[in-house]
Coordinates of C-alpha atoms in Angstrom, one line a residue:
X248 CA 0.0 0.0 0.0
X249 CA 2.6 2.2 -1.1
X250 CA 3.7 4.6 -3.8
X251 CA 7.1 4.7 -5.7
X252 CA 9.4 6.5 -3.9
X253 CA 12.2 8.2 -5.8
X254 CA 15.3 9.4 -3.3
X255 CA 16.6 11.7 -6.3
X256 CA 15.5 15.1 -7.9
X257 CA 12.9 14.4 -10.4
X258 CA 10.6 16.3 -12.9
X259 CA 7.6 16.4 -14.5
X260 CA 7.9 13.8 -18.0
X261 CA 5.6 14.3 -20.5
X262 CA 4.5 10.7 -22.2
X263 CA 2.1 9.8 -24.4
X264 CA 0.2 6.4 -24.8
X265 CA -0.9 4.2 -27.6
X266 CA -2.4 1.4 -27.8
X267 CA -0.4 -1.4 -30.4
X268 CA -2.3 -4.1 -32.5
X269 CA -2.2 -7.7 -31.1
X270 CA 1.6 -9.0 -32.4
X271 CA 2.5 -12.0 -34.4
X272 CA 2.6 -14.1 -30.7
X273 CA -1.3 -13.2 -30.3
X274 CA -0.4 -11.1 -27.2
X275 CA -2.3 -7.7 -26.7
X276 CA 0.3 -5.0 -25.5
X277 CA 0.1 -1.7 -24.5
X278 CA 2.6 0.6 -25.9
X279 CA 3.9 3.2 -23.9
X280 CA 6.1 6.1 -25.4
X281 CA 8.0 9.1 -23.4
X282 CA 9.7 11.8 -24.0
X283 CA 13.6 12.7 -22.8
X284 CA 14.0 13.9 -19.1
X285 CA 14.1 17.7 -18.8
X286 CA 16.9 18.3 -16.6
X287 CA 16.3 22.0 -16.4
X288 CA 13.1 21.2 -14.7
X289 CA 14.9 18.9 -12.3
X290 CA 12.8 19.3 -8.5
X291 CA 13.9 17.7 -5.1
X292 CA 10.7 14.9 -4.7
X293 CA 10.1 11.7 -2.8
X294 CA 8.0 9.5 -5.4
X295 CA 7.1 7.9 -4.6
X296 CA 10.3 -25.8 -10.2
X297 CA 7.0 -25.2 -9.5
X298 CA 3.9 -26.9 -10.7
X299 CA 0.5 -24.9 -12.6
X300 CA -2.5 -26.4 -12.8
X301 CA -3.2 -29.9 -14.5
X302 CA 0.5 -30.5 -13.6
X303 CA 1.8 -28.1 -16.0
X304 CA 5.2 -26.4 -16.0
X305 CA 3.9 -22.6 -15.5
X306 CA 7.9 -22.2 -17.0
X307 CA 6.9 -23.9 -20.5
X308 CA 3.9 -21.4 -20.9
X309 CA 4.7 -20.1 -24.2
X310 CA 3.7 -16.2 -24.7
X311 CA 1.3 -17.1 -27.5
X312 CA -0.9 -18.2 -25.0
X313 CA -4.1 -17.6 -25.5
X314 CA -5.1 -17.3 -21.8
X315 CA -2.2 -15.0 -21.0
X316 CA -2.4 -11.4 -20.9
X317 CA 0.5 -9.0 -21.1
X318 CA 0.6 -5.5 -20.2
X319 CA 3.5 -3.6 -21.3
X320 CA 4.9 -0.9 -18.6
X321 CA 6.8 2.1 -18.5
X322 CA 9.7 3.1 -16.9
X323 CA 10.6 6.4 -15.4
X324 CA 14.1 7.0 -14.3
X325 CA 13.8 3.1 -12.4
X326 CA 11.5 4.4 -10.4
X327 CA 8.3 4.3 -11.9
X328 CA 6.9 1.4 -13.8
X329 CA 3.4 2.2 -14.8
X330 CA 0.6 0.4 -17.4
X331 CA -2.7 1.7 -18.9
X332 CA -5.8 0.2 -18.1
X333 CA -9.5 1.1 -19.0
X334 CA -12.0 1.6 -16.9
X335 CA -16.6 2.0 -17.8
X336 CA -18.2 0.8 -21.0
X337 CA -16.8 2.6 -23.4
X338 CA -13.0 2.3 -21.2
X339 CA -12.3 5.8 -19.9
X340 CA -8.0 5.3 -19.8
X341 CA -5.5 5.6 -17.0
X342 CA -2.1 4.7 -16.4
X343 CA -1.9 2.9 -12.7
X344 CA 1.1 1.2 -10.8
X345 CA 0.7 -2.1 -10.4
X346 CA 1.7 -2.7 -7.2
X347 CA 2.1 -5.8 -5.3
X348 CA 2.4 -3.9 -2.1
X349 CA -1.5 -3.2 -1.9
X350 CA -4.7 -4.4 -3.1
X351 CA -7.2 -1.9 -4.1
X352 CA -7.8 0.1 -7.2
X353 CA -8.3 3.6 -7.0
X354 CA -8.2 6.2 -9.7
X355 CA -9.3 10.4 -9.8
X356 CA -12.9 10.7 -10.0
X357 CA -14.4 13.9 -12.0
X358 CA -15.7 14.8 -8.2
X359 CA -12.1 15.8 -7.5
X360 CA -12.2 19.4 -7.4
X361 CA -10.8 21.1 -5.0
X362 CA -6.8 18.5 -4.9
X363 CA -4.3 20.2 -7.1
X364 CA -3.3 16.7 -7.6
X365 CA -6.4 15.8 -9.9
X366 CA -5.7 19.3 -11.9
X367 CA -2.8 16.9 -13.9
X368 CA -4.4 13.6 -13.8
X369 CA -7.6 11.7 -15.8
X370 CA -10.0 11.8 -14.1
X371 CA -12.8 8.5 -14.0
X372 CA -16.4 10.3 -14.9
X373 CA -19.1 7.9 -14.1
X374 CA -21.4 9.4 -16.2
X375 CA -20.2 8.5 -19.9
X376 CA -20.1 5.2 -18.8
X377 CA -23.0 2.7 -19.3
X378 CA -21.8 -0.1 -17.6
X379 CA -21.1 2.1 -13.9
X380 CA -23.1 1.0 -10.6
X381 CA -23.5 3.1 -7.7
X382 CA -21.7 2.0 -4.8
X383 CA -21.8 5.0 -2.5
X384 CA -19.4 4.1 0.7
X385 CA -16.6 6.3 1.7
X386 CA -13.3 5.2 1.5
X387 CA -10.1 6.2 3.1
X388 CA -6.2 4.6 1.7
X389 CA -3.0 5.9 3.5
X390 CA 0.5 5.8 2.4
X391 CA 3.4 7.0 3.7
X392 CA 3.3 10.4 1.2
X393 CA -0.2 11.3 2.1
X394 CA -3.9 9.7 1.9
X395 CA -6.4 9.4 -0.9
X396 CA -10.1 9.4 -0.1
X397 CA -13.0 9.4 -2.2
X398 CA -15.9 6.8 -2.9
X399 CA -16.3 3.3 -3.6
X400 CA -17.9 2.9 -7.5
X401 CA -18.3 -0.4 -9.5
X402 CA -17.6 -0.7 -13.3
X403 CA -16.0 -2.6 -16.1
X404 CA -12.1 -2.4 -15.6
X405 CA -10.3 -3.6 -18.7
X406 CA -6.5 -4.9 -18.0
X407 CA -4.9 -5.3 -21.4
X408 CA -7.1 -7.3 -23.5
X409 CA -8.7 -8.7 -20.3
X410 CA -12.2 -6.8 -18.9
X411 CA -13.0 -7.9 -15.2
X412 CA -17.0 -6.9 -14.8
X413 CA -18.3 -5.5 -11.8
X414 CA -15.3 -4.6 -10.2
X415 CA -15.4 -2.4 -7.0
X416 CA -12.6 0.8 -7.3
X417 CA -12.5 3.9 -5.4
X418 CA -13.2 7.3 -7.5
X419 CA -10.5 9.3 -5.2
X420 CA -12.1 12.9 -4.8
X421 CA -9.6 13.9 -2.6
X422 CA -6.1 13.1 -3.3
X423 CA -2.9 15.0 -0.7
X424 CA 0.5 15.3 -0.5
X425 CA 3.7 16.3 -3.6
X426 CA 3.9 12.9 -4.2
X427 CA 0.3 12.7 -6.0
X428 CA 1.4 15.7 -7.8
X429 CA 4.6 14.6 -9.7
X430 CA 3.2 11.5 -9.8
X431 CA 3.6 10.0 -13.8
X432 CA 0.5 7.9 -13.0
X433 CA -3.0 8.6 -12.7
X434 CA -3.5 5.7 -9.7
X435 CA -3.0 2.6 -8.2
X436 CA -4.0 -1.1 -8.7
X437 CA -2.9 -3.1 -6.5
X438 CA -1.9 -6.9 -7.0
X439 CA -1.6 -7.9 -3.2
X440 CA -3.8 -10.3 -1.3
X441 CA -7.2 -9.2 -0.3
X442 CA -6.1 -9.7 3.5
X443 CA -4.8 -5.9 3.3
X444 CA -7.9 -4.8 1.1
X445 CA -8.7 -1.4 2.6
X446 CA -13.1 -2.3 3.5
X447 CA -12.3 -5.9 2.3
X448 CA -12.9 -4.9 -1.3
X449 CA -12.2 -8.0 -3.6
X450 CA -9.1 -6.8 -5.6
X451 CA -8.9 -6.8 -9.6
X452 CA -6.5 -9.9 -9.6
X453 CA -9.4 -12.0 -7.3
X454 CA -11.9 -11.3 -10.0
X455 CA -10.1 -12.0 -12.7
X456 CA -9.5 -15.5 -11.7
X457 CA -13.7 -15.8 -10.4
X458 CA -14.4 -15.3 -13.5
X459 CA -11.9 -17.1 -15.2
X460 CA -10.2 -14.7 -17.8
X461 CA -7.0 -16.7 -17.1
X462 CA -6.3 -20.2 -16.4
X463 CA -3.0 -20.2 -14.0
X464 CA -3.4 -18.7 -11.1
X465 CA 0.0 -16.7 -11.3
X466 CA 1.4 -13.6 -12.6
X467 CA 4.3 -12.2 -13.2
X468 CA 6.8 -9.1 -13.6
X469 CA 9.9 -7.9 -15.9
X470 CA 11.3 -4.4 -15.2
X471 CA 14.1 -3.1 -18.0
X472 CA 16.4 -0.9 -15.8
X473 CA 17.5 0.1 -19.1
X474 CA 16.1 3.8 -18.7
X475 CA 16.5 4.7 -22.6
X476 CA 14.6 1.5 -24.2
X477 CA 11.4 1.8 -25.3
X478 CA 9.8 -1.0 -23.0
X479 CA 9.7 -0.4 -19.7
X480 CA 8.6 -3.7 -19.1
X481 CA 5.8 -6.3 -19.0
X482 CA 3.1 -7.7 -16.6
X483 CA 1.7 -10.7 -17.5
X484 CA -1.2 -12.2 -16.1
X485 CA -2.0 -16.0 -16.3
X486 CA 1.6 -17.1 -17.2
X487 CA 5.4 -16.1 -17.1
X488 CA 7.5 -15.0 -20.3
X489 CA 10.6 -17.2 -21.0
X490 CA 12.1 -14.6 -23.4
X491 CA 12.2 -12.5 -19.9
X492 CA 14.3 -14.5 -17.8
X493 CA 17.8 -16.9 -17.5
X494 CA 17.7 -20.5 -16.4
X495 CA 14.8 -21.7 -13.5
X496 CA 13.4 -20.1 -10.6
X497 CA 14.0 -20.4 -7.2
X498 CA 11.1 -20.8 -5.3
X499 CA 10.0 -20.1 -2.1
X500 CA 6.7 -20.3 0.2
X501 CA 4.7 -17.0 1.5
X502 CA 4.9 -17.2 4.7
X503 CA 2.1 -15.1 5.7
X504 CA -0.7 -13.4 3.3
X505 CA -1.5 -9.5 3.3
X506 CA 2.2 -8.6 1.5
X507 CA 4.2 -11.3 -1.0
X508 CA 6.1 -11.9 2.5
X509 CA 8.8 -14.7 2.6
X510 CA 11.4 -15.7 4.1
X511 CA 14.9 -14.5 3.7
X512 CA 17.9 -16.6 4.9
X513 CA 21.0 -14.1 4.7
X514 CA 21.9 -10.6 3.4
X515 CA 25.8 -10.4 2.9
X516 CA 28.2 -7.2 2.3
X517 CA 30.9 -8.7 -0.7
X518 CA 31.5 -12.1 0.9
X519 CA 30.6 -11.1 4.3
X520 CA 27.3 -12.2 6.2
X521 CA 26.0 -9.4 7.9
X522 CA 24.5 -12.0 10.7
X523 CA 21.4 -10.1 10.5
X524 CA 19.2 -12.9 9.3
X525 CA 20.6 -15.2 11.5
X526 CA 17.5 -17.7 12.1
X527 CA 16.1 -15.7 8.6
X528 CA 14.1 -12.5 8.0
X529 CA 11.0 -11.7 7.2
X530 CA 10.8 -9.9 3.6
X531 CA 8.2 -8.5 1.3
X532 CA 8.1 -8.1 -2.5
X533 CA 7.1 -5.0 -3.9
X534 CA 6.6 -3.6 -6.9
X535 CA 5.0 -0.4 -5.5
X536 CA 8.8 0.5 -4.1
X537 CA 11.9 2.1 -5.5
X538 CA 14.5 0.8 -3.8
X539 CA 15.3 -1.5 -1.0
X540 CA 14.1 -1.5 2.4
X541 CA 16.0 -2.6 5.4
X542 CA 16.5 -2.2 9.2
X543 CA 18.7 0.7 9.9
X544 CA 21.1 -1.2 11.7
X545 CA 22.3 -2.7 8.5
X546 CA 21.3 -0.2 5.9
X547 CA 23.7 1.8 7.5
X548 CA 26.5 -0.9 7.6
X549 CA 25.5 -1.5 3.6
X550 CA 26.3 2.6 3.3
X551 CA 29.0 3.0 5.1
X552 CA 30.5 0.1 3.0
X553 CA 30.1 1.5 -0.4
X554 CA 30.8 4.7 0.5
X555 CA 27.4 6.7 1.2
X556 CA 27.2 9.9 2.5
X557 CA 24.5 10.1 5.0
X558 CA 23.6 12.8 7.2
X559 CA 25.4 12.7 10.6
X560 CA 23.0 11.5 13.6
X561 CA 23.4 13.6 16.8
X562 CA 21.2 11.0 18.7
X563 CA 23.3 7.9 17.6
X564 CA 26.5 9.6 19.1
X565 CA 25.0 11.2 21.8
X566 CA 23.9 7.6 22.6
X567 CA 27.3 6.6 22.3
X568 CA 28.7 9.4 24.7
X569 CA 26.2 9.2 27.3
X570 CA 25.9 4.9 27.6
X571 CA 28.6 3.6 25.4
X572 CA 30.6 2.5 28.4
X573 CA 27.2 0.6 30.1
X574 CA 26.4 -1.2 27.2
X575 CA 29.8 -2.5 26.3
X576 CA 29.7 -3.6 30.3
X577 CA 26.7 -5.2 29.7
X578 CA 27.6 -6.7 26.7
X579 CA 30.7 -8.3 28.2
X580 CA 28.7 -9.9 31.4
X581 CA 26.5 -11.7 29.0
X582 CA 22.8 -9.5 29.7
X583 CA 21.0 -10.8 26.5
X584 CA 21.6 -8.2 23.6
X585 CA 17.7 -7.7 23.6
X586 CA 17.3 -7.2 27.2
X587 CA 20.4 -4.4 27.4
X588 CA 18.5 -1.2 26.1
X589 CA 15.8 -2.1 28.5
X590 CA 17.9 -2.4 31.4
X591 CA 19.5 1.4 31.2
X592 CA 16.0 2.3 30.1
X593 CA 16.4 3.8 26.9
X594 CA 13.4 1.6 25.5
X595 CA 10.3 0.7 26.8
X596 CA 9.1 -3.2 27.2
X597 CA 8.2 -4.3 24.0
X598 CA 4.0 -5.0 24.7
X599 CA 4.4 -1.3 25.7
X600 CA 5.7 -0.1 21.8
X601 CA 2.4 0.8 20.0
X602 CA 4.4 0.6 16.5
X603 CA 4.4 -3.2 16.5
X604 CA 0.6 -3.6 16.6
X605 CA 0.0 -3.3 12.9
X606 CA 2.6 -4.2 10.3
X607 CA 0.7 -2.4 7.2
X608 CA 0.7 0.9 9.7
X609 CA 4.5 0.8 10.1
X610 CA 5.1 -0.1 6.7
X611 CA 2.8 2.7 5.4
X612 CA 3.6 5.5 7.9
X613 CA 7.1 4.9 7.9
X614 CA 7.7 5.2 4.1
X615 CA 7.5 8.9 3.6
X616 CA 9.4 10.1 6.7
X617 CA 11.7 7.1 7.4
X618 CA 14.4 7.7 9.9
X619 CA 15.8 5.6 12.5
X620 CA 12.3 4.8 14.4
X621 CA 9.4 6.3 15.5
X622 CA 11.6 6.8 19.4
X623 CA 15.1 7.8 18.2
X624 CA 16.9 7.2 21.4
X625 CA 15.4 3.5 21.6
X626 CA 16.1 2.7 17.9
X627 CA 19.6 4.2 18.0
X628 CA 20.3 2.0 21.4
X629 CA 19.4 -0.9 19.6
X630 CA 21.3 0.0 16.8
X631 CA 24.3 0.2 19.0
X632 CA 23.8 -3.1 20.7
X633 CA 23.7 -5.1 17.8
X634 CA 27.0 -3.0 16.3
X635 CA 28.6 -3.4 19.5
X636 CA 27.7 -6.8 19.7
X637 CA 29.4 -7.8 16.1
X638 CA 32.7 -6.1 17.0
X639 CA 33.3 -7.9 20.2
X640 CA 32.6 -11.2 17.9
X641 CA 35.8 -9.7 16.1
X642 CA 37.9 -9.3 19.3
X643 CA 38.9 -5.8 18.8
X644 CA 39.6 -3.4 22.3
X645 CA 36.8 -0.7 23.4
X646 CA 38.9 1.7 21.6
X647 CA 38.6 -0.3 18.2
X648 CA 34.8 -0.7 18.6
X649 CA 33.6 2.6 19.4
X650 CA 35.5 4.5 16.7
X651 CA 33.7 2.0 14.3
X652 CA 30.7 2.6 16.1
X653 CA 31.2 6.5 15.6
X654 CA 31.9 5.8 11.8
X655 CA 28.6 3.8 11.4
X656 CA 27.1 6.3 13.1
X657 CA 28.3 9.3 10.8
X658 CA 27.1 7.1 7.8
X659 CA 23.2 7.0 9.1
X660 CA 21.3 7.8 6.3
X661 CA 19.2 11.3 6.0
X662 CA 16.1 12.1 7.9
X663 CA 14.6 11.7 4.5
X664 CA 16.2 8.5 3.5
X665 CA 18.9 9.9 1.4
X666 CA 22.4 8.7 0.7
X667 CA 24.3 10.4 -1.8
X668 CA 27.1 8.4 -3.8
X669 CA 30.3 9.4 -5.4
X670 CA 29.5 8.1 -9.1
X671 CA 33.2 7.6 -9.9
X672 CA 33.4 5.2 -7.2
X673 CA 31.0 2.5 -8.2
X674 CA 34.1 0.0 -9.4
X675 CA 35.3 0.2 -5.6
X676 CA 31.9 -1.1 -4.0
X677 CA 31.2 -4.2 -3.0
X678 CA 28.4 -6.3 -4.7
X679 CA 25.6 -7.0 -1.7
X680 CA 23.6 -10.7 -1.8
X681 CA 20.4 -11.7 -0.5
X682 CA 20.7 -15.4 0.2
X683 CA 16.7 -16.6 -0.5
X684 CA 15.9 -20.2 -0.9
X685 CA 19.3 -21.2 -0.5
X686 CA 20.1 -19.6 -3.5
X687 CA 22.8 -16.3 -3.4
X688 CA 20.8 -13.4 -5.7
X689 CA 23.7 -10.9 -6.1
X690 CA 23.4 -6.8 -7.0
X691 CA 26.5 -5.3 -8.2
X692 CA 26.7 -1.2 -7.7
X693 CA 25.6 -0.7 -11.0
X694 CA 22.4 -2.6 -10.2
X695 CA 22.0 -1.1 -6.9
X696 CA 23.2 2.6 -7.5
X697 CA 20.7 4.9 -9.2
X698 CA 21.6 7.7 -11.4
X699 CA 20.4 10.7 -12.6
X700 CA 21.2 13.3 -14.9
X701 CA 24.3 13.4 -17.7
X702 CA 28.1 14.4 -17.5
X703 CA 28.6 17.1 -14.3
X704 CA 25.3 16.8 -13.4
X705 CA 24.7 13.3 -13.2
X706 CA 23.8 12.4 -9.3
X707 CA 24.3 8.5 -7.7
X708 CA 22.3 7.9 -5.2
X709 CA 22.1 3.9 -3.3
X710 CA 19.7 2.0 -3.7
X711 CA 19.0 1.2 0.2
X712 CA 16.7 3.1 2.8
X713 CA 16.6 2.5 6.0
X714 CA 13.0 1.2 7.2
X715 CA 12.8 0.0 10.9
X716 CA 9.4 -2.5 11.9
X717 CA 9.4 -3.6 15.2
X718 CA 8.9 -7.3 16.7
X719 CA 6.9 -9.3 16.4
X720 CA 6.1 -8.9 12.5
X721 CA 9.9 -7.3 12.2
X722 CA 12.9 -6.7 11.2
X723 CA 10.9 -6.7 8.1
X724 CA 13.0 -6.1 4.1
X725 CA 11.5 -4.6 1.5
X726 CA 12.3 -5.9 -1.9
X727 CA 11.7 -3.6 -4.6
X728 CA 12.3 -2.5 -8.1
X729 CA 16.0 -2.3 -7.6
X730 CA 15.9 -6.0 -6.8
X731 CA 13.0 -7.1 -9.6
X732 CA 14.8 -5.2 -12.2
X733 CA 17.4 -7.7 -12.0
X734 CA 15.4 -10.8 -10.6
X735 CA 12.3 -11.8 -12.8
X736 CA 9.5 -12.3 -10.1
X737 CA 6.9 -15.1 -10.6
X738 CA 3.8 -14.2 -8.1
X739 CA 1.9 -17.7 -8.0
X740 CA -1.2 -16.9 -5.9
X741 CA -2.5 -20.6 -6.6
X742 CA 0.6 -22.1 -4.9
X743 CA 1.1 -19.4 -2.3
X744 CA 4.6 -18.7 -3.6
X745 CA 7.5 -16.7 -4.9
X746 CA 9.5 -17.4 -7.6
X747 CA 12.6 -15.6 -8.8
X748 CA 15.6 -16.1 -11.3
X749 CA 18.3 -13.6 -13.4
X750 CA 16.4 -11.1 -15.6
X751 CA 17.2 -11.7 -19.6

């Protein structure tokens, strides 16, 4: 339930769509065209082997298919990747993120008057459509840039060459926050399970399988990183592309429904296990988000490494100067890491921490102003333990730890996420791996540094924000486009899994 979030200046990109006859494969596809990035405009913005049915190898689907649908996306700047779709009888168009991260559709309604927002966006007008049903309930959707609210409608929403009937979508009539603004798509349909359906509506992807427009009950995404070519990528709905991917897919169970959450067995720094996942992690894939989530604790190690510049935090070394010396003491006697911060009473007992009642409100609330936690002095005292903790693995004196310490903590990324790069470096970093299934899924800094602008001007940025959700549903990662632009992701909702293998 979440919108892109872009952690680099950005502008307003004209595009223009087209829709392109049925190819040679029988596939419809949605063309998408753009127009070059005006860097004069530039303005500071956070944007946001598995089995099918019958037995059937969902990796032999060929793309002629006739019960696969593919909808062609666009790419803005690797940030963005955004498809049209249609919605009333005859199909009124928008451009929508399809975002795995959330499960309702939602789209400006003509009601929307008085949100600037609406002012640069289509707008859905009931009224030239014959096939619209009054639905009449309020509806409310937060993320972490702002809300959207409008009302619930029900109409015809065609998806490539596919049209789900009677589908419930929310006309937004009141749309806030920048984000909506610079925003390069009209709205949002989400492609996560109807667990997190804001007033239990049943999402698009539900419908289309009740009333069987596709035959597999999977989909599945390519994202070109390749910010120049012409396809941004494809969705494809009922099957997977073989022309999109290398080799098989790895994979893995969802371990709880609401997100794409898995399980993650290791995140390493070059050759290096972090030790954070030690007994695994819980991870979510997401579409809907830039870059790649993680607790702060070892976002910042992953910054520090590759050379980010974050923004120096006066509460991490404050922490440092004031109880540095009491939790190296209790360290050393053996108190239990999570019990340390606790005992000097820098954090409240966990029942007591409001934040860990609702995953999809941390997740959401956090996104647009993500810092080291909602309490800064507990956070950064956690932070410390589990730093301190690592050193003392490595035998090195008090002196040793805390000026490491100091250096993770001048490395803390921005109050706004940010991590600025020097782009000249990139052949110096250190690849990073996620270790899922058993299986080592690498980024090099190419993949995991984005860039923007040409020559002089061109700005690095990494790929990694720091994103902290408490136990129990935490330390929760956040898997998005930087990772799927390199991994090809298979969502199979009929066998409650993830799949995932090299990009082609």
């Amino acid at each position: 339930m979440r919108l892109n979030h872009l952690l680099v200046p950005v502008c307003l990109l004209i595009t223009t769509c087209s829709l392109v006859p049925a190819s040679s494969d029988d596939l419809v596809r949605i063309g998408l065209k753009k127009q070059p990035l005006d860097l004069h405009g530039l303005k500071a913005a956070r944007m946001s082997r598995m089995q099918g049915k019958n037995g059937k190898s969902l990796n032999a689907l060929r793309p002629h298919a006739s019960d696969v649908d593919i909808i062609s996306l666009k790419n803005y700047m690797d940030a963005q990747y955004y498809g049209e779709i249609g919605i009333g009888s005859p199909p009124q168009k928008f451009t929508v993120i399809f975002d795995t991260g959330s499960s309702n559709l939602w789209v400006p309604s003509s009601k929307c008057i008085l949100s600037i927002a609406c002012l640069f966006h289509h707008k859905y007008k009931h009224t030239k459509s014959k096939s619209y049903e009054e639905n009449g309930n309020s509806c409310t959707i937060h993320y972490g840039s702002g809300s959207v609210s409008g009302i619930l409608s029900q109409d015809n929403v065609k998806v490539g060459d596919l049209v789900v009937e009677k589908q419930i979508f929310m006309e937004a009539t009141k749309e806030g926050s920048l984000t909506f603004i610079l925003a390069h798509f009209d709205g949002i349909l989400g492609l996560g399970f109807q667990e997190i359906s804001v007033g239990d509506v049943v999402p698009v992807w539900y419908n289309m399988l009740e009333q069987g427009l596709v035959t597999e009950k999977v989909f599945s995404f390519w994202l070109n990183r390749n910010t120049d070519a012409k396809d941004g990528g494809e969705l494809v709905f009922g099957g997977v592309d073989p022309n999109h991917f290398k080799g098989k897919h790895t994979y893995v169970p969802i371990t709880q429904k609401g997100y794409w959450q898995f399980e993650m067995d290791d995140f390493m720094i070059g050759n290096h296990s972090t030790g954070y996942c030690k007994g695994g992690c819980a991870a979510i894939v997401d579409s809907g988000t830039s870059l790649l989530a993680g607790p702060t604790g070892v976002i910042t190690q992953v910054n520090r490494a590759i050379g980010a510049e974050g923004v120096v935090s006066i509460e991490c070394k404050q922490v440092i100067s004031d109880y540095g010396e009491q939790i190296w003491d209790l360290l050393v006697a053996g108190v239990q890491p999570d019990k340390v911060c606790l005992q000097i009473s820098l954090c409240a007992p966990k029942g007591d921490r409001s934040a860990s009642a609702n995953i999809k409100q941390v997740v959401e609330e956090n996104k647009e102003h993500i810092s080291v936690g909602d309490d800064l002095v507990c956070t950064a005292c956690e932070m410390l333990v589990y730093w301190v903790q690592n050193q003392l693995k490595e035998k090195d004196t008090k002196d040793q730890v805390f000026d490491y310490v100091n250096q993770l903590c001048e490395s803390l990324p921005s109050p706004m996420g940010e991590s600025a790069i020097d782009c000249n470096t990139l052949s110096k970093m250190p690849n990073v791996t996620f270790t899922i299934g058993s299986k080592n899924f690498t980024l090099t800094p190419e993949q995991y540094v984005l860039k923007t602008g040409e020559g002089p001007a061109t700005l690095c940025v990494s790929g990694f924000i720091a994103l902290d959700v408490p136990p129990p549903r935490g330390p929760l990662w956040i898997l998005g486009d930087v990772f799927m632009g390199v991994y090809h992701t298979v969502f199979d909702y009929g066998n409650v899994q993830l799949g995932f293998a090299e990009a082609a």
